[in-house]
């Protein structure tokens, strides 16, 4: 697992807050679907704060076989996060979820002001 962060802001980092547990489902999904199903699992997590924009990115490999990493609750966590974002950050976020060549990408951008 590779984790990195970068902070570029005029304000102290402690001035910024986000809702508790908001990012956890993205990390959980990366470990649930990105390890144990591929020969050489790789997860990349990056958190960037630039001025008042928080960018959170998670990438993980996955097995493209639908039976390999799916269960009856697959997709519910991401749908719940999207609902929470709609309630807590209306008009202040962008959530992009995509997959390409057996890599799952999530990018969340939050405006923190």
Short mmCIF file of N, CA, C and O in Angstrom, two decimals:
data_model
loop_
_atom_site.label_atom_id
_atom_site.label_comp_id
_atom_site.label_asym_id
_atom_site.label_seq_id
_atom_site.Cartn_x
_atom_site.Cartn_y
_atom_site.Cartn_z
N UNK A 1 0.85 -1.17 0.00
CA UNK A 1 0.00 0.00 0.00
C UNK A 1 0.89 1.22 0.00
O UNK A 1 1.82 1.33 0.79
N UNK A 2 0.59 2.14 -0.89
CA UNK A 2 1.32 3.40 -0.95
C UNK A 2 0.37 4.51 -0.52
O UNK A 2 -0.73 4.64 -1.05
N UNK A 3 0.77 5.29 0.48
CA UNK A 3 -0.04 6.38 0.98
C UNK A 3 0.80 7.65 0.94
O UNK A 3 1.94 7.65 1.38
N UNK A 4 0.23 8.71 0.39
CA UNK A 4 0.96 9.98 0.37
C UNK A 4 -0.01 11.11 0.65
O UNK A 4 -1.21 10.99 0.47
N UNK A 5 0.54 12.22 1.13
CA UNK A 5 -0.28 13.41 1.33
C UNK A 5 0.54 14.63 0.97
O UNK A 5 1.76 14.61 0.99
N UNK A 6 -0.18 15.69 0.60
CA UNK A 6 0.48 16.94 0.24
C UNK A 6 -0.44 18.07 0.70
O UNK A 6 -1.64 18.03 0.46
N UNK A 7 0.14 19.05 1.37
CA UNK A 7 -0.64 20.18 1.87
C UNK A 7 -0.05 21.47 1.34
O UNK A 7 1.13 21.75 1.53
N UNK A 8 -0.88 22.26 0.64
CA UNK A 8 -0.49 23.58 0.17
C UNK A 8 -1.65 24.50 0.52
O UNK A 8 -2.69 24.48 -0.13
N UNK A 9 -1.50 25.27 1.58
CA UNK A 9 -2.58 26.15 2.01
C UNK A 9 -2.03 27.29 2.84
O UNK A 9 -0.98 27.17 3.45
N UNK A 10 -2.75 28.41 2.83
CA UNK A 10 -2.38 29.55 3.65
C UNK A 10 -2.90 29.41 5.07
O UNK A 10 -2.41 30.07 5.97
N UNK A 11 -3.91 28.58 5.25
CA UNK A 11 -4.52 28.39 6.57
C UNK A 11 -3.90 27.19 7.26
O UNK A 11 -3.45 26.24 6.61
N UNK A 12 -3.92 27.16 8.60
CA UNK A 12 -3.46 25.96 9.31
C UNK A 12 -4.35 24.77 8.96
O UNK A 12 -5.57 24.90 8.81
N UNK A 13 -3.75 23.62 8.84
CA UNK A 13 -4.50 22.40 8.48
C UNK A 13 -5.59 22.13 9.51
O UNK A 13 -6.68 21.65 9.16
N UNK A 14 -5.36 22.47 10.75
CA UNK A 14 -6.35 22.23 11.80
C UNK A 14 -7.63 23.03 11.58
O UNK A 14 -8.68 22.70 12.15
N UNK A 15 -7.61 24.04 10.74
CA UNK A 15 -8.81 24.82 10.44
C UNK A 15 -9.77 24.06 9.53
O UNK A 15 -10.93 24.46 9.39
N UNK A 16 -9.33 23.01 8.90
CA UNK A 16 -10.15 22.25 7.98
C UNK A 16 -10.70 21.01 8.67
O UNK A 16 -9.97 20.31 9.37
N UNK A 17 -11.97 20.75 8.45
CA UNK A 17 -12.57 19.52 8.99
C UNK A 17 -13.46 18.90 7.91
O UNK A 17 -13.97 19.59 7.03
N UNK A 18 -13.62 17.59 8.02
CA UNK A 18 -14.58 16.88 7.19
C UNK A 18 -15.40 15.98 8.10
O UNK A 18 -15.02 15.73 9.25
N UNK A 19 -16.50 15.50 7.60
CA UNK A 19 -17.35 14.63 8.38
C UNK A 19 -16.59 13.36 8.78
O UNK A 19 -15.85 12.80 7.97
N UNK A 20 -16.80 12.90 10.01
CA UNK A 20 -16.12 11.68 10.47
C UNK A 20 -16.48 10.48 9.60
O UNK A 20 -17.61 10.35 9.14
N UNK A 21 -15.53 9.64 9.39
CA UNK A 21 -15.70 8.36 8.70
C UNK A 21 -16.08 8.48 7.23
O UNK A 21 -16.43 7.49 6.60
N UNK A 22 -16.00 9.66 6.66
CA UNK A 22 -16.43 9.86 5.28
C UNK A 22 -15.56 9.10 4.28
O UNK A 22 -16.05 8.58 3.29
N UNK A 23 -14.27 9.02 4.54
CA UNK A 23 -13.34 8.42 3.58
C UNK A 23 -13.14 6.92 3.79
O UNK A 23 -12.61 6.23 2.91
N UNK A 24 -13.56 6.42 4.93
CA UNK A 24 -13.33 5.01 5.28
C UNK A 24 -13.89 4.02 4.25
O UNK A 24 -13.20 3.06 3.88
N UNK A 25 -15.11 4.18 3.73
CA UNK A 25 -15.62 3.19 2.77
C UNK A 25 -14.76 3.05 1.52
O UNK A 25 -14.64 1.95 0.96
N UNK A 26 -14.13 4.13 1.08
CA UNK A 26 -13.26 4.05 -0.10
C UNK A 26 -12.04 3.19 0.19
O UNK A 26 -11.62 2.37 -0.63
N UNK A 27 -11.47 3.37 1.37
CA UNK A 27 -10.29 2.58 1.76
C UNK A 27 -10.69 1.12 2.00
O UNK A 27 -10.00 0.21 1.55
N UNK A 28 -11.81 0.91 2.67
CA UNK A 28 -12.29 -0.46 2.90
C UNK A 28 -12.52 -1.19 1.58
O UNK A 28 -12.13 -2.36 1.44
N UNK A 29 -13.15 -0.52 0.62
CA UNK A 29 -13.39 -1.16 -0.68
C UNK A 29 -12.09 -1.53 -1.37
O UNK A 29 -11.98 -2.58 -2.00
N UNK A 30 -11.10 -0.65 -1.27
CA UNK A 30 -9.81 -0.94 -1.91
C UNK A 30 -9.20 -2.21 -1.34
O UNK A 30 -8.67 -3.04 -2.09
N UNK A 31 -9.28 -2.39 -0.02
CA UNK A 31 -8.72 -3.59 0.59
C UNK A 31 -9.61 -4.81 0.35
O UNK A 31 -9.11 -5.90 0.11
N UNK A 32 -10.92 -4.63 0.39
CA UNK A 32 -11.84 -5.75 0.18
C UNK A 32 -11.73 -6.31 -1.23
O UNK A 32 -11.68 -7.52 -1.43
N UNK A 33 -11.70 -5.42 -2.22
CA UNK A 33 -11.73 -5.86 -3.62
C UNK A 33 -10.36 -5.83 -4.28
O UNK A 33 -10.22 -6.34 -5.40
N UNK A 34 -9.37 -5.26 -3.62
CA UNK A 34 -8.06 -5.11 -4.24
C UNK A 34 -6.98 -6.02 -3.70
O UNK A 34 -5.85 -6.00 -4.19
N UNK A 35 -7.30 -6.80 -2.68
CA UNK A 35 -6.32 -7.74 -2.14
C UNK A 35 -6.97 -9.11 -2.08
O UNK A 35 -8.18 -9.24 -1.96
N UNK A 36 -6.18 -10.12 -2.18
CA UNK A 36 -6.70 -11.48 -2.09
C UNK A 36 -7.24 -12.02 -3.39
O UNK A 36 -7.44 -13.22 -3.52
N UNK A 37 -7.51 -11.15 -4.36
CA UNK A 37 -8.06 -11.60 -5.63
C UNK A 37 -7.08 -11.42 -6.78
O UNK A 37 -7.33 -11.88 -7.88
N UNK A 38 -6.01 -10.70 -6.53
CA UNK A 38 -5.00 -10.49 -7.56
C UNK A 38 -3.67 -11.03 -7.07
O UNK A 38 -3.41 -11.10 -5.87
N UNK A 39 -2.83 -11.40 -7.99
CA UNK A 39 -1.55 -12.02 -7.65
C UNK A 39 -0.62 -11.05 -6.93
O UNK A 39 0.05 -11.42 -5.98
N UNK A 40 -0.55 -9.81 -7.39
CA UNK A 40 0.31 -8.79 -6.79
C UNK A 40 -0.54 -7.55 -6.50
O UNK A 40 -0.56 -6.61 -7.29
N UNK A 41 -1.25 -7.57 -5.37
CA UNK A 41 -2.15 -6.45 -5.09
C UNK A 41 -1.39 -5.13 -4.90
O UNK A 41 -0.28 -5.11 -4.38
N UNK A 42 -2.03 -4.07 -5.37
CA UNK A 42 -1.45 -2.74 -5.22
C UNK A 42 -2.59 -1.77 -4.95
O UNK A 42 -3.58 -1.74 -5.66
N UNK A 43 -2.42 -0.97 -3.88
CA UNK A 43 -3.39 0.05 -3.52
C UNK A 43 -2.63 1.36 -3.36
O UNK A 43 -1.62 1.41 -2.67
N UNK A 44 -3.12 2.40 -4.01
CA UNK A 44 -2.52 3.73 -3.88
C UNK A 44 -3.58 4.66 -3.31
O UNK A 44 -4.69 4.74 -3.82
N UNK A 45 -3.20 5.39 -2.25
CA UNK A 45 -4.10 6.34 -1.62
C UNK A 45 -3.37 7.68 -1.54
O UNK A 45 -2.23 7.73 -1.07
N UNK A 46 -4.03 8.73 -2.01
CA UNK A 46 -3.41 10.05 -1.98
C UNK A 46 -4.42 11.07 -1.47
O UNK A 46 -5.58 11.10 -1.91
N UNK A 47 -3.98 11.90 -0.54
CA UNK A 47 -4.81 12.96 0.02
C UNK A 47 -4.06 14.27 -0.18
O UNK A 47 -2.91 14.40 0.24
N UNK A 48 -4.71 15.22 -0.85
CA UNK A 48 -4.08 16.50 -1.14
C UNK A 48 -5.00 17.62 -0.66
O UNK A 48 -6.21 17.57 -0.90
N UNK A 49 -4.43 18.60 0.00
CA UNK A 49 -5.16 19.80 0.38
C UNK A 49 -4.47 20.97 -0.30
O UNK A 49 -3.31 21.26 -0.03
N UNK A 50 -5.17 21.59 -1.23
CA UNK A 50 -4.62 22.74 -1.96
C UNK A 50 -5.60 23.88 -1.80
O UNK A 50 -6.71 23.82 -2.32
N UNK A 51 -5.16 24.90 -1.05
CA UNK A 51 -6.05 25.99 -0.67
C UNK A 51 -7.27 25.39 0.01
O UNK A 51 -7.15 24.74 1.03
N UNK A 52 -8.45 25.56 -0.51
CA UNK A 52 -9.65 25.05 0.17
C UNK A 52 -10.23 23.80 -0.49
O UNK A 52 -11.37 23.44 -0.22
N UNK A 53 -9.46 23.14 -1.34
CA UNK A 53 -9.92 21.92 -2.00
C UNK A 53 -9.18 20.70 -1.48
O UNK A 53 -7.95 20.63 -1.54
N UNK A 54 -9.94 19.75 -0.98
CA UNK A 54 -9.38 18.48 -0.55
C UNK A 54 -9.62 17.49 -1.68
O UNK A 54 -10.74 17.35 -2.16
N UNK A 55 -8.56 16.84 -2.12
CA UNK A 55 -8.66 15.81 -3.16
C UNK A 55 -8.21 14.50 -2.55
O UNK A 55 -7.11 14.40 -2.02
N UNK A 56 -9.08 13.50 -2.62
CA UNK A 56 -8.81 12.17 -2.08
C UNK A 56 -8.91 11.18 -3.23
O UNK A 56 -9.95 11.11 -3.89
N UNK A 57 -7.82 10.45 -3.48
CA UNK A 57 -7.79 9.50 -4.59
C UNK A 57 -7.39 8.12 -4.08
O UNK A 57 -6.46 7.99 -3.28
N UNK A 58 -8.10 7.12 -4.54
CA UNK A 58 -7.80 5.73 -4.21
C UNK A 58 -7.79 4.94 -5.51
O UNK A 58 -8.69 5.07 -6.33
N UNK A 59 -6.75 4.14 -5.69
CA UNK A 59 -6.65 3.25 -6.84
C UNK A 59 -6.31 1.86 -6.34
O UNK A 59 -5.46 1.71 -5.46
N UNK A 60 -6.99 0.87 -6.88
CA UNK A 60 -6.65 -0.51 -6.54
C UNK A 60 -6.91 -1.42 -7.72
O UNK A 60 -7.81 -1.18 -8.52
N UNK A 61 -6.10 -2.45 -7.80
CA UNK A 61 -6.32 -3.47 -8.81
C UNK A 61 -7.48 -4.34 -8.35
O UNK A 61 -7.78 -4.43 -7.16
N UNK A 62 -8.13 -5.01 -9.32
CA UNK A 62 -9.20 -5.93 -8.97
C UNK A 62 -9.26 -7.02 -10.02
O UNK A 62 -8.77 -6.86 -11.13
N UNK A 63 -9.88 -8.12 -9.65
CA UNK A 63 -10.09 -9.23 -10.57
C UNK A 63 -11.37 -8.94 -11.35
O UNK A 63 -12.42 -8.68 -10.76
N UNK A 64 -11.29 -8.97 -12.66
CA UNK A 64 -12.43 -8.63 -13.51
C UNK A 64 -13.52 -9.70 -13.51
O UNK A 64 -14.62 -9.46 -14.00
N UNK A 65 -13.25 -10.87 -12.95
CA UNK A 65 -14.25 -11.93 -12.86
C UNK A 65 -15.33 -11.50 -11.87
O UNK A 65 -15.04 -11.28 -10.70
N UNK A 66 -16.58 -11.35 -12.31
CA UNK A 66 -17.64 -10.87 -11.42
C UNK A 66 -17.82 -11.69 -10.15
O UNK A 66 -18.19 -11.15 -9.12
N UNK A 67 -17.53 -12.97 -10.20
CA UNK A 67 -17.72 -13.82 -9.02
C UNK A 67 -16.56 -13.69 -8.04
O UNK A 67 -16.70 -14.04 -6.87
N UNK A 68 -15.42 -13.15 -8.47
CA UNK A 68 -14.24 -13.14 -7.62
C UNK A 68 -14.34 -12.20 -6.44
O UNK A 68 -13.96 -12.55 -5.33
N UNK A 69 -14.82 -10.98 -6.66
CA UNK A 69 -14.77 -10.00 -5.57
C UNK A 69 -16.12 -9.38 -5.25
O UNK A 69 -16.20 -8.41 -4.54
N UNK A 70 -17.19 -9.96 -5.73
CA UNK A 70 -18.52 -9.40 -5.47
C UNK A 70 -19.22 -10.21 -4.39
O UNK A 70 -19.01 -11.39 -4.25
N UNK A 71 -20.05 -9.53 -3.64
CA UNK A 71 -20.93 -10.21 -2.71
C UNK A 71 -22.30 -9.56 -2.80
O UNK A 71 -22.52 -8.65 -3.59
N UNK A 72 -23.24 -10.00 -1.98
CA UNK A 72 -24.60 -9.48 -2.09
C UNK A 72 -24.72 -8.00 -1.71
O UNK A 72 -25.69 -7.35 -2.04
N UNK A 73 -23.73 -7.46 -1.02
CA UNK A 73 -23.76 -6.05 -0.61
C UNK A 73 -22.88 -5.17 -1.49
O UNK A 73 -22.68 -4.01 -1.17
N UNK A 74 -22.37 -5.71 -2.56
CA UNK A 74 -21.45 -4.97 -3.41
C UNK A 74 -22.10 -3.69 -3.94
O UNK A 74 -23.21 -3.72 -4.45
N UNK A 75 -21.40 -2.57 -3.77
CA UNK A 75 -21.88 -1.29 -4.28
C UNK A 75 -22.68 -0.47 -3.28
O UNK A 75 -22.89 0.72 -3.48
N UNK A 76 -23.13 -1.08 -2.19
CA UNK A 76 -23.96 -0.37 -1.22
C UNK A 76 -23.15 0.70 -0.49
O UNK A 76 -23.64 1.81 -0.28
N UNK A 77 -21.92 0.40 -0.14
CA UNK A 77 -21.08 1.37 0.57
C UNK A 77 -20.86 2.64 -0.23
O UNK A 77 -20.96 3.75 0.30
N UNK A 78 -20.58 2.50 -1.52
CA UNK A 78 -20.36 3.68 -2.37
C UNK A 78 -21.65 4.47 -2.55
O UNK A 78 -21.64 5.70 -2.56
N UNK A 79 -22.77 3.78 -2.67
CA UNK A 79 -24.06 4.47 -2.79
C UNK A 79 -24.36 5.24 -1.51
O UNK A 79 -24.85 6.38 -1.56
N UNK A 80 -24.06 4.66 -0.35
CA UNK A 80 -24.27 5.34 0.92
C UNK A 80 -23.38 6.57 1.05
O UNK A 80 -23.82 7.61 1.55
N UNK A 81 -22.14 6.47 0.61
CA UNK A 81 -21.23 7.62 0.67
C UNK A 81 -21.76 8.73 -0.24
O UNK A 81 -21.76 9.91 0.16
N UNK A 82 -22.21 8.38 -1.42
CA UNK A 82 -22.75 9.40 -2.32
C UNK A 82 -23.97 10.10 -1.69
O UNK A 82 -24.10 11.32 -1.76
N UNK A 83 -24.83 9.34 -1.02
CA UNK A 83 -25.98 9.94 -0.33
C UNK A 83 -25.53 10.87 0.79
O UNK A 83 -26.09 11.96 0.96
N UNK A 84 -24.53 10.45 1.55
CA UNK A 84 -24.00 11.31 2.62
C UNK A 84 -23.41 12.59 2.05
O UNK A 84 -23.62 13.68 2.59
N UNK A 85 -22.68 12.46 0.94
CA UNK A 85 -22.10 13.65 0.31
C UNK A 85 -23.20 14.60 -0.16
O UNK A 85 -23.08 15.83 0.01
N UNK A 86 -24.28 14.06 -0.73
CA UNK A 86 -25.39 14.89 -1.17
C UNK A 86 -26.00 15.67 0.00
O UNK A 86 -26.38 16.83 -0.15
N UNK A 87 -26.10 15.03 1.15
CA UNK A 87 -26.68 15.67 2.33
C UNK A 87 -25.73 16.67 3.00
O UNK A 87 -26.15 17.74 3.43
N UNK A 88 -24.46 16.28 3.10
CA UNK A 88 -23.49 17.07 3.87
C UNK A 88 -22.77 18.14 3.06
O UNK A 88 -22.36 19.16 3.62
N UNK A 89 -22.57 17.89 1.77
CA UNK A 89 -21.79 18.80 0.93
C UNK A 89 -22.52 19.09 -0.38
O UNK A 89 -21.96 18.94 -1.46
N UNK A 90 -23.78 19.52 -0.33
CA UNK A 90 -24.51 19.74 -1.58
C UNK A 90 -23.83 20.83 -2.44
O UNK A 90 -23.57 21.93 -1.96
N UNK A 91 -23.54 20.47 -3.68
CA UNK A 91 -22.90 21.41 -4.60
C UNK A 91 -21.45 21.71 -4.30
O UNK A 91 -20.85 22.55 -4.95
N UNK A 92 -20.87 20.99 -3.33
CA UNK A 92 -19.48 21.27 -2.93
C UNK A 92 -18.55 20.07 -3.12
O UNK A 92 -17.49 20.01 -2.51
N UNK A 93 -18.97 19.12 -3.92
CA UNK A 93 -18.11 17.95 -4.12
C UNK A 93 -18.26 17.42 -5.54
O UNK A 93 -19.24 17.65 -6.23
N UNK A 94 -17.22 16.69 -5.94
CA UNK A 94 -17.24 15.91 -7.16
C UNK A 94 -16.73 14.53 -6.81
O UNK A 94 -15.66 14.40 -6.21
N UNK A 95 -17.48 13.50 -7.15
CA UNK A 95 -17.06 12.13 -6.92
C UNK A 95 -17.03 11.42 -8.26
O UNK A 95 -18.04 11.32 -8.95
N UNK A 96 -15.84 10.94 -8.63
CA UNK A 96 -15.66 10.22 -9.88
C UNK A 96 -15.24 8.79 -9.55
O UNK A 96 -14.26 8.59 -8.82
N UNK A 97 -15.99 7.85 -10.07
CA UNK A 97 -15.69 6.43 -9.86
C UNK A 97 -15.62 5.79 -11.23
O UNK A 97 -16.54 5.90 -12.02
N UNK A 98 -14.50 5.12 -11.51
CA UNK A 98 -14.34 4.47 -12.81
C UNK A 98 -13.38 3.30 -12.68
O UNK A 98 -12.64 3.19 -11.70
N UNK A 99 -13.41 2.43 -13.66
CA UNK A 99 -12.42 1.35 -13.72
C UNK A 99 -11.91 1.24 -15.14
O UNK A 99 -12.63 1.52 -16.10
N UNK A 100 -10.66 0.86 -15.23
CA UNK A 100 -10.00 0.71 -16.53
C UNK A 100 -8.87 -0.29 -16.38
O UNK A 100 -8.04 -0.17 -15.48
N UNK A 101 -8.86 -1.27 -17.25
CA UNK A 101 -7.79 -2.28 -17.28
C UNK A 101 -7.55 -2.89 -15.90
O UNK A 101 -6.43 -2.96 -15.43
N UNK A 102 -8.63 -3.32 -15.26
CA UNK A 102 -8.58 -3.98 -13.96
C UNK A 102 -8.02 -3.10 -12.84
O UNK A 102 -7.47 -3.61 -11.85
N UNK A 103 -8.15 -1.79 -12.97
CA UNK A 103 -7.80 -0.87 -11.90
C UNK A 103 -9.04 -0.01 -11.62
O UNK A 103 -9.64 0.54 -12.54
N UNK A 104 -9.40 0.07 -10.35
CA UNK A 104 -10.55 0.84 -9.91
C UNK A 104 -10.04 2.18 -9.39
O UNK A 104 -9.10 2.23 -8.60
N UNK A 105 -10.64 3.27 -9.84
CA UNK A 105 -10.21 4.62 -9.48
C UNK A 105 -11.36 5.37 -8.80
O UNK A 105 -12.48 5.37 -9.33
N UNK A 106 -11.07 6.00 -7.68
CA UNK A 106 -12.03 6.88 -7.03
C UNK A 106 -11.33 8.20 -6.79
O UNK A 106 -10.23 8.25 -6.25
N UNK A 107 -11.99 9.29 -7.19
CA UNK A 107 -11.48 10.63 -6.90
C UNK A 107 -12.62 11.43 -6.29
O UNK A 107 -13.68 11.57 -6.88
N UNK A 108 -12.37 11.92 -5.08
CA UNK A 108 -13.32 12.78 -4.39
C UNK A 108 -12.68 14.15 -4.21
O UNK A 108 -11.58 14.24 -3.67
N UNK A 109 -13.36 15.18 -4.66
CA UNK A 109 -12.90 16.54 -4.48
C UNK A 109 -13.95 17.27 -3.65
O UNK A 109 -15.12 17.31 -4.03
N UNK A 110 -13.51 17.79 -2.49
CA UNK A 110 -14.41 18.51 -1.59
C UNK A 110 -13.98 19.96 -1.46
O UNK A 110 -12.80 20.24 -1.22
N UNK A 111 -14.91 20.87 -1.60
CA UNK A 111 -14.64 22.27 -1.33
C UNK A 111 -14.92 22.47 0.16
O UNK A 111 -16.03 22.26 0.62
N UNK A 112 -13.91 22.89 0.91
CA UNK A 112 -14.00 22.93 2.36
C UNK A 112 -14.37 24.29 2.92
O UNK A 112 -14.21 24.53 4.12
N UNK A 113 -14.83 25.20 2.11
CA UNK A 113 -15.25 26.50 2.64
C UNK A 113 -16.71 26.74 2.36
O UNK A 113 -17.33 26.10 1.57
#
